[in-house]
Amino acid sequence: MAINPNLNSLAYFEAVARTGRVSLAAAELGVSAAAVSQQLKQLEEQWGVRLFRRKDRRLTLTLDGEMLFQATTNAFRMIRGARAVVLRQRNSWQLTVRSSPSFAVRWLTPRLKHFLDANPDWGVRVDATPDFSDFETEAIDLDMRYGAGAWEGLHTECIINDFFLPMCSPGYRDALAALNSDPAGLLANARLIHSVKTLYQWDAWLLVHGIDPPLEQAPLRFDRSSMAIQLARDGAGVVLDSATLAQEDLERGTLVPLSTTFEVVEFPAYWIACPPRHVNRRTVRIFSDWIREQGRIFDRQARTLLTELGCRIRFATDDEPVLR
């Protein structure tokens, strides 16, 4: 007939075998030495073997005791490890956010350490992809979307207005200015770099400003703003893109406005989006509060930077192509 092990006795046994003394095991377990001795006696009687040799108040494991100790110490080590994992997960917060790649790399990630410093128990996963989340089939807490907003069935809130302007490297701007000093004429000899997924495209911008498209070389088209901005910084042409994503380059002077004659166009562009049922999740609420504050800080910084560069900012009009 099988004997069900007494887990309490095994825990006492493991502590004594590991520490080598009943008194040390009793102190660790928070019980009396007599209680430990009683449990050891009951265990030996139940198993019908001697687990310790006792001589001069010292305990040494018998062969049977050594076998049992190896089994119990490994088992209790695994249990303690599992308990630590469970407690760590219970006391931590997990958040999964989806974001466009360029926004994740150029705007979100440089600020994320600030959030993690304030929330050290959080685990954060950023899924950088241009595809919007299917909240019914994917385990995504929150989308940070680029677009015109008002996605059906979702709670949406604009967190950042974008600032759009033509940008290039200082050397490229100076080379164009040497050929034609007229602001509109700067583009006559320019190579345009197209960010094909931005809300404001070159053809719409040129139309609004009454400028004929330049006789371009083979077009440069990229589906990632980060790639288009990098190429402009390298002096390959002029990019019409986001000061939000190019903030660091504008601060460093590795990108400059093509001409301050052209106004910077402002419009709502970056949103948090999720099903209404997600809004009251504590993780979503805390992260959303943080991202709103970061958006407010960025807005002040962006306006100050563009003003220092000599730019004027205007809000996009209702009939402007960007908002259609």
PDB file of C-alpha atoms in Angstrom, residues 107 146 159-167 200 205 229 239-247 250 263-270 295-307 311-316:
ATOM      1  CA  TRP A 107       9.595  59.240 -30.674  1.00  0.00           C
ATOM      2  CA  TYR A 146      -0.917  57.601 -37.200  1.00  0.00           C
ATOM      3  CA  ILE A 159      -2.074  62.890 -28.289  1.00  0.00           C
ATOM      4  CA  ILE A 160       0.240  64.723 -30.704  1.00  0.00           C
ATOM      5  CA  ASN A 161      -0.326  67.227 -33.472  1.00  0.00           C
ATOM      6  CA  ASP A 162       2.178  66.857 -36.271  1.00  0.00           C
ATOM      7  CA  PHE A 163       4.212  69.662 -37.791  1.00  0.00           C
ATOM      8  CA  PHE A 164       4.976  69.179 -41.483  1.00  0.00           C
ATOM      9  CA  LEU A 165       7.595  71.044 -43.506  1.00  0.00           C
ATOM     10  CA  PRO A 166      10.160  70.479 -46.270  1.00  0.00           C
ATOM     11  CA  MET A 167      13.554  69.581 -44.762  1.00  0.00           C
ATOM     12  CA  TYR A 200       0.605  65.154 -46.406  1.00  0.00           C
ATOM     13  CA  TRP A 205       1.803  70.523 -50.748  1.00  0.00           C
ATOM     14  CA  ILE A 229      14.380  61.424 -43.114  1.00  0.00           C
ATOM     15  CA  VAL A 239      11.828  65.431 -47.692  1.00  0.00           C
ATOM     16  CA  LEU A 240       8.344  66.629 -46.794  1.00  0.00           C
ATOM     17  CA  ASP A 241       7.830  64.990 -43.450  1.00  0.00           C
ATOM     18  CA  SER A 242       7.210  65.228 -39.760  1.00  0.00           C
ATOM     19  CA  ALA A 243       9.062  67.522 -37.378  1.00  0.00           C
ATOM     20  CA  THR A 244       7.779  65.123 -34.715  1.00  0.00           C
ATOM     21  CA  LEU A 245       9.945  62.366 -36.137  1.00  0.00           C
ATOM     22  CA  ALA A 246      12.796  64.678 -37.159  1.00  0.00           C
ATOM     23  CA  GLN A 247      12.987  66.601 -33.886  1.00  0.00           C
ATOM     24  CA  LEU A 250      16.378  69.624 -36.321  1.00  0.00           C
ATOM     25  CA  GLU A 263       4.827  77.849 -43.183  1.00  0.00           C
ATOM     26  CA  VAL A 264       4.874  74.713 -41.065  1.00  0.00           C
ATOM     27  CA  VAL A 265       1.530  72.917 -41.359  1.00  0.00           C
ATOM     28  CA  GLU A 266       0.043  71.602 -38.113  1.00  0.00           C
ATOM     29  CA  PHE A 267      -2.652  68.940 -37.938  1.00  0.00           C
ATOM     30  CA  PRO A 268      -3.787  66.080 -35.636  1.00  0.00           C
ATOM     31  CA  ALA A 269      -1.797  62.995 -36.533  1.00  0.00           C
ATOM     32  CA  TYR A 270      -0.887  60.658 -33.645  1.00  0.00           C
ATOM     33  CA  GLY A 295       2.636  64.777 -25.855  1.00  0.00           C
ATOM     34  CA  ARG A 296       2.114  68.079 -24.059  1.00  0.00           C
ATOM     35  CA  ILE A 297       5.828  68.353 -23.298  1.00  0.00           C
ATOM     36  CA  PHE A 298       6.720  67.583 -26.908  1.00  0.00           C
ATOM     37  CA  ASP A 299       4.229  70.141 -28.232  1.00  0.00           C
ATOM     38  CA  ARG A 300       5.894  72.903 -26.221  1.00  0.00           C
ATOM     39  CA  GLN A 301       9.350  71.771 -27.300  1.00  0.00           C
ATOM     40  CA  ALA A 302       8.389  71.503 -30.969  1.00  0.00           C
ATOM     41  CA  ARG A 303       6.824  74.968 -31.087  1.00  0.00           C
ATOM     42  CA  THR A 304       9.826  76.500 -29.347  1.00  0.00           C
ATOM     43  CA  LEU A 305      12.265  74.745 -31.691  1.00  0.00           C
ATOM     44  CA  LEU A 306      10.428  75.712 -34.876  1.00  0.00           C
ATOM     45  CA  THR A 307      10.103  79.304 -33.700  1.00  0.00           C
ATOM     46  CA  CYS A 311       9.420  79.062 -38.888  1.00  0.00           C
ATOM     47  CA  ARG A 312       5.804  80.164 -38.719  1.00  0.00           C
ATOM     48  CA  ILE A 313       3.176  77.568 -37.847  1.00  0.00           C
ATOM     49  CA  ARG A 314      -0.374  77.439 -39.182  1.00  0.00           C
ATOM     50  CA  PHE A 315      -3.130  74.912 -38.601  1.00  0.00           C
ATOM     51  CA  ALA A 316      -4.313  72.986 -41.640  1.00  0.00           C
TER      52      ALA A 316
END
